[in-house]
Structure formats: C-alpha cells, structure tokens
mmCIF file of N, CA and C in Angstrom:
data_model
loop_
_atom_site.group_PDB
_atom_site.id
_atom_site.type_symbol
_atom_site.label_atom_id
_atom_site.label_comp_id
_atom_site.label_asym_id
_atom_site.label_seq_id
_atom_site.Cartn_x
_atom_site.Cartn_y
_atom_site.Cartn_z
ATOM 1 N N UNK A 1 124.207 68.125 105.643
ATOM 2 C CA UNK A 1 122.825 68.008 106.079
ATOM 3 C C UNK A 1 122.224 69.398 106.257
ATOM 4 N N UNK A 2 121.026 69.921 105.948
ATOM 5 C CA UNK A 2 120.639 70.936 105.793
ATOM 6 C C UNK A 2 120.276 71.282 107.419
ATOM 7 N N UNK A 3 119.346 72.440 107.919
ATOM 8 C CA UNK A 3 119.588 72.830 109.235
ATOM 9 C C UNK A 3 118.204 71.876 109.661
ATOM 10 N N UNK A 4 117.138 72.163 108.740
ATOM 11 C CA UNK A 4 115.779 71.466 108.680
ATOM 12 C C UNK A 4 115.428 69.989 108.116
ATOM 13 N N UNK A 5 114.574 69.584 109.127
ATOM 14 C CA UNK A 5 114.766 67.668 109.288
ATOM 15 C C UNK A 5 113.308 68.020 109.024
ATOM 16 N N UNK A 6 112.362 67.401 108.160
ATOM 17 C CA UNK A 6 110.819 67.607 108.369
ATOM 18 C C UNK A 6 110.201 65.983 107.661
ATOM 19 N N UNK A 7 109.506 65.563 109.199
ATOM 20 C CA UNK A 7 109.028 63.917 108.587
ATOM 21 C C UNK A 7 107.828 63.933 107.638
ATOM 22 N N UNK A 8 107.168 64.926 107.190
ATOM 23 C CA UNK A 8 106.188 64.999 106.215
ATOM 24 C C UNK A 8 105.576 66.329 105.435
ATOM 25 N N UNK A 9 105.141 66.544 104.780
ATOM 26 C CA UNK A 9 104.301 68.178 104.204
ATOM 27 C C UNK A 9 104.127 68.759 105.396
ATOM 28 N N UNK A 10 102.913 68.017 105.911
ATOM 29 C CA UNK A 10 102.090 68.811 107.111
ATOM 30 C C UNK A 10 102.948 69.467 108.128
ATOM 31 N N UNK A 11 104.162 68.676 108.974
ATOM 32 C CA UNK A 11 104.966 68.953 109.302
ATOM 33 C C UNK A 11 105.819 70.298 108.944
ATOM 34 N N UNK A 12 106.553 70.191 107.479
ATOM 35 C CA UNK A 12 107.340 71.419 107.282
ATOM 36 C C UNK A 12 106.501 72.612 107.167
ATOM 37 N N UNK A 13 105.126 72.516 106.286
ATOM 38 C CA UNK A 13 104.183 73.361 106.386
ATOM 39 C C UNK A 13 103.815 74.007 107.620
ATOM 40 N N UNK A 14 103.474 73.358 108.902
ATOM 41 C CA UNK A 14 103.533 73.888 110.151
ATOM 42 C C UNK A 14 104.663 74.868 110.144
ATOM 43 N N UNK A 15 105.907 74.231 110.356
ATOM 44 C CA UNK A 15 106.873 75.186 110.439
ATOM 45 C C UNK A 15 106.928 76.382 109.476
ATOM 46 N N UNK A 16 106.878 76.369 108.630
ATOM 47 C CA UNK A 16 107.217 77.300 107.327
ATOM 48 C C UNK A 16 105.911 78.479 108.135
ATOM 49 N N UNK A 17 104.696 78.276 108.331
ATOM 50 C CA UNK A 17 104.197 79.375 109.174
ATOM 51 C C UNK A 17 103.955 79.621 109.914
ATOM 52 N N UNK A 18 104.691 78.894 110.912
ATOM 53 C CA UNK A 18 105.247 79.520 112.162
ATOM 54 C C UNK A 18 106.076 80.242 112.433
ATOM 55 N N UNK A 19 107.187 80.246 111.360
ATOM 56 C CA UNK A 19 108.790 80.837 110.906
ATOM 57 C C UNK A 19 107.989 82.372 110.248
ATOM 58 N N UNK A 20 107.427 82.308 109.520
ATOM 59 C CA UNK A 20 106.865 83.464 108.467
ATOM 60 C C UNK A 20 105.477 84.276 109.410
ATOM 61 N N UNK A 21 104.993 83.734 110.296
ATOM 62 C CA UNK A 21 103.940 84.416 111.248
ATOM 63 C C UNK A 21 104.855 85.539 112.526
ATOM 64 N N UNK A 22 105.812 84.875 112.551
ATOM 65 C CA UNK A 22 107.054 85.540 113.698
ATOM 66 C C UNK A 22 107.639 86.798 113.015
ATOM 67 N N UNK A 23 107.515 86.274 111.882
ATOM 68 C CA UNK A 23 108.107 87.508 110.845
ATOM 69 C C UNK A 23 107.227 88.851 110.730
ATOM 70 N N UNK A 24 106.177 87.975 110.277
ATOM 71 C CA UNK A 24 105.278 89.427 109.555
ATOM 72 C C UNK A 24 103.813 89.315 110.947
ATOM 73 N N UNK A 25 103.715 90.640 110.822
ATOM 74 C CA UNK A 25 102.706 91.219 111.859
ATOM 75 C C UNK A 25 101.342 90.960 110.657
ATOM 76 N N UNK A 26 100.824 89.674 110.697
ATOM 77 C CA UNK A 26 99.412 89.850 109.728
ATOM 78 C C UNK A 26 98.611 88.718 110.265
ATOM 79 N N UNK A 27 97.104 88.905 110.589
ATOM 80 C CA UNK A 27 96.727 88.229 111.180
ATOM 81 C C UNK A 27 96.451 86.727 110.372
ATOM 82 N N UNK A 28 96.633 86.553 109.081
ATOM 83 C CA UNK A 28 96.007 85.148 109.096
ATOM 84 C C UNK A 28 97.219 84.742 107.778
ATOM 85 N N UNK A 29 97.479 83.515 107.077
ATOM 86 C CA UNK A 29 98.760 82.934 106.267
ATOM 87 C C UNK A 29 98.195 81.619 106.204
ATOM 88 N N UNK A 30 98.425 81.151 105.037
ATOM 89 C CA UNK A 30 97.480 80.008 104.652
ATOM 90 C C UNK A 30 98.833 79.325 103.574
ATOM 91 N N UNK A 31 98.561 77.809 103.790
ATOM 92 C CA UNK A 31 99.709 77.629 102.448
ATOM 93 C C UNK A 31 98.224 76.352 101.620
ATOM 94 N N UNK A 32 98.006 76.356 100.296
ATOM 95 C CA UNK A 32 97.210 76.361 99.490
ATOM 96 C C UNK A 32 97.447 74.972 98.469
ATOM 97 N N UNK A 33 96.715 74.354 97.724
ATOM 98 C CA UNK A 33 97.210 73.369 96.650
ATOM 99 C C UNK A 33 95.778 74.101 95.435
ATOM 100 N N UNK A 34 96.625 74.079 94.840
ATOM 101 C CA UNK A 34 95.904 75.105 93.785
ATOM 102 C C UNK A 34 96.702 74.628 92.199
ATOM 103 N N UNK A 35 95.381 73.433 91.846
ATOM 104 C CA UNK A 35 95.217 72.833 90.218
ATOM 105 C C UNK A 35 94.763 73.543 89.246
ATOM 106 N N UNK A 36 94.399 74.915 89.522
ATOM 107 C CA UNK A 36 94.094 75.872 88.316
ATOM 108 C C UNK A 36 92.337 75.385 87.995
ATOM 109 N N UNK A 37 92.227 74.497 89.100
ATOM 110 C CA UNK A 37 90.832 74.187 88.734
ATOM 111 C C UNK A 37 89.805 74.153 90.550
ATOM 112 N N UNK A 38 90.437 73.647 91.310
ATOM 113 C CA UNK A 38 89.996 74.054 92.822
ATOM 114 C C UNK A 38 91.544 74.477 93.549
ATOM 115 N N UNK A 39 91.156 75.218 94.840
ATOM 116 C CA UNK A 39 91.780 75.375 95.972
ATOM 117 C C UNK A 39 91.767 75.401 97.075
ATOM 118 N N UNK A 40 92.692 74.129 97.829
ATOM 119 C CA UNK A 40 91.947 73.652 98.881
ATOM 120 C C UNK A 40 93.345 73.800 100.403
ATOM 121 N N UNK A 41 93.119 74.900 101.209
ATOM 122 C CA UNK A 41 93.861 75.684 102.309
ATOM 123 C C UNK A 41 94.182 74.235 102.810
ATOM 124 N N UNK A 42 95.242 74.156 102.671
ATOM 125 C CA UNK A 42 96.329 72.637 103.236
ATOM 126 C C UNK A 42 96.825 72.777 104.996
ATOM 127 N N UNK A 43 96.973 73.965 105.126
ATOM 128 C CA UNK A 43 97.928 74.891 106.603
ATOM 129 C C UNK A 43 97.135 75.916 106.101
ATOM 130 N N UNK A 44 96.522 76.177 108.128
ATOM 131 C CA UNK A 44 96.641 77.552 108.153
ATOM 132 C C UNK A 44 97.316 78.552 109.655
ATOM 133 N N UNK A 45 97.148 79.803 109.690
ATOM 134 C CA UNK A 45 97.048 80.122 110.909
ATOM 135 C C UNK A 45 96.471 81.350 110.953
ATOM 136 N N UNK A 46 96.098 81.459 112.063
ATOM 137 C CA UNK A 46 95.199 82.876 112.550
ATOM 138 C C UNK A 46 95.359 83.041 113.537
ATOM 139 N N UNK A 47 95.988 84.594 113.425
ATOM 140 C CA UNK A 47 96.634 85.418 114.839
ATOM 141 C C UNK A 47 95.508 85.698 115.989
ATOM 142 N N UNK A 48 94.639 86.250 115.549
ATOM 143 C CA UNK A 48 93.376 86.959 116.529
ATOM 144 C C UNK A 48 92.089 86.805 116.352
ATOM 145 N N UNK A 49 91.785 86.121 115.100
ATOM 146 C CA UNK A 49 90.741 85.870 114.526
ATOM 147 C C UNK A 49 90.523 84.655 113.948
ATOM 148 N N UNK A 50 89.418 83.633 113.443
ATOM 149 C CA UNK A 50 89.818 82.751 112.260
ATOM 150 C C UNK A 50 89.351 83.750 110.918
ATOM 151 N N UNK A 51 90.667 83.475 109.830
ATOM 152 C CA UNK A 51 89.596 84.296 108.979
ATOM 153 C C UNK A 51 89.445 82.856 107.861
ATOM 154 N N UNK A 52 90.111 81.938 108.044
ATOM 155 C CA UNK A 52 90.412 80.651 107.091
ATOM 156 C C UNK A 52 90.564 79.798 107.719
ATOM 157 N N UNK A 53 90.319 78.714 107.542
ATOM 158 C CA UNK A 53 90.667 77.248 108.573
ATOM 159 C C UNK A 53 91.350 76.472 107.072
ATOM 160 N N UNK A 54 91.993 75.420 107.469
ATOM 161 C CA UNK A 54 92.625 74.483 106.467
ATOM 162 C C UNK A 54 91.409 72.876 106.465
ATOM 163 N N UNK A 55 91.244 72.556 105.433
ATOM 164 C CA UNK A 55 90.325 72.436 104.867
ATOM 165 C C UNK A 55 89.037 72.405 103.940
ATOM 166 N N UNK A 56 89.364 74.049 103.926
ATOM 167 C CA UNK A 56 88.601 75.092 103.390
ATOM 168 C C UNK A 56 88.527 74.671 101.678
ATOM 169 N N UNK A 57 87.697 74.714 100.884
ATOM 170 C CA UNK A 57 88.146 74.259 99.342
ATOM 171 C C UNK A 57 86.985 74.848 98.976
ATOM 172 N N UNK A 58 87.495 75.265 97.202
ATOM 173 C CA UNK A 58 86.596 76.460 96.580
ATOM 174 C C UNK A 58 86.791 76.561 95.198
ATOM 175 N N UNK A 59 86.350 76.928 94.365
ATOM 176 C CA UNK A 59 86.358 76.350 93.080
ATOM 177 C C UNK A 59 87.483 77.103 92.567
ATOM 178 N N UNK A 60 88.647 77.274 91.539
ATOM 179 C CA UNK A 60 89.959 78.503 91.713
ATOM 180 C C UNK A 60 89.191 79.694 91.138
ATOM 181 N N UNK A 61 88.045 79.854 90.406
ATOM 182 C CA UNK A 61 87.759 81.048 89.920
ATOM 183 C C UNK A 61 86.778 82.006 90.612
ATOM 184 N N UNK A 62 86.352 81.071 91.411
ATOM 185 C CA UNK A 62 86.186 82.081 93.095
ATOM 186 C C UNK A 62 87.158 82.185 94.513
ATOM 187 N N UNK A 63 88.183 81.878 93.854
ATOM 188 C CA UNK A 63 88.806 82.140 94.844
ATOM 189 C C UNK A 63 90.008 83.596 94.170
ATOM 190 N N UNK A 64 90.186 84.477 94.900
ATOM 191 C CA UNK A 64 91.135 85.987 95.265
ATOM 192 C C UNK A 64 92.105 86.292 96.021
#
C-alpha cells in the first residue's frame, strides 16, 4: 500500500500543494487542466497575497 490514501482529485491536489508550498518559499502554486485550447486553475494557493484563485479559466493562448 503506498504511504498516500486520497478519496478524490481535489483531495490529493490539496495535498500535493500543501506538500510543495512547505517546500518552496513562493507566494502563489496553482495545479491547472490545460486542453491546448482553455485553462482552467483546478487548486490553488496563495501565501500573502491572492495572485490566482481556482476557478479562474482563460483561453490557453492567453495564458503564460
């Protein structure tokens, strides 16, 4: 059995940047679904600021 039990996306996604925010000193980490045609911020987090909320969706060729 692996160390990680996760009952859905949203779930492991939480974790995955919570694990990776502890890590790196940067204020904001977003995990993304990106069809080569929109992209729409699935998870996010923001240390001190919002600079992204999840929800967020944008066409992929404006998005950087």
């Amino acid at each position: 059995m692996t160390p990680y039990s996760f009952t859905s996306f949203d779930h492991a996604a939480e974790n995955v940047l919570k694990m990776v925010s502890g890590l790196m000193e940067v204020n904001t980490l977003f995990i993304a679904k990106n069809d080569k045609q929109d992209v729409e911020i699935v998870k996010s987090f923001n240390r001190d600021r919002v600079i992204i909320e999840a929800g967020f969706e944008t066409e992929y060729e404006e998005s950087y």
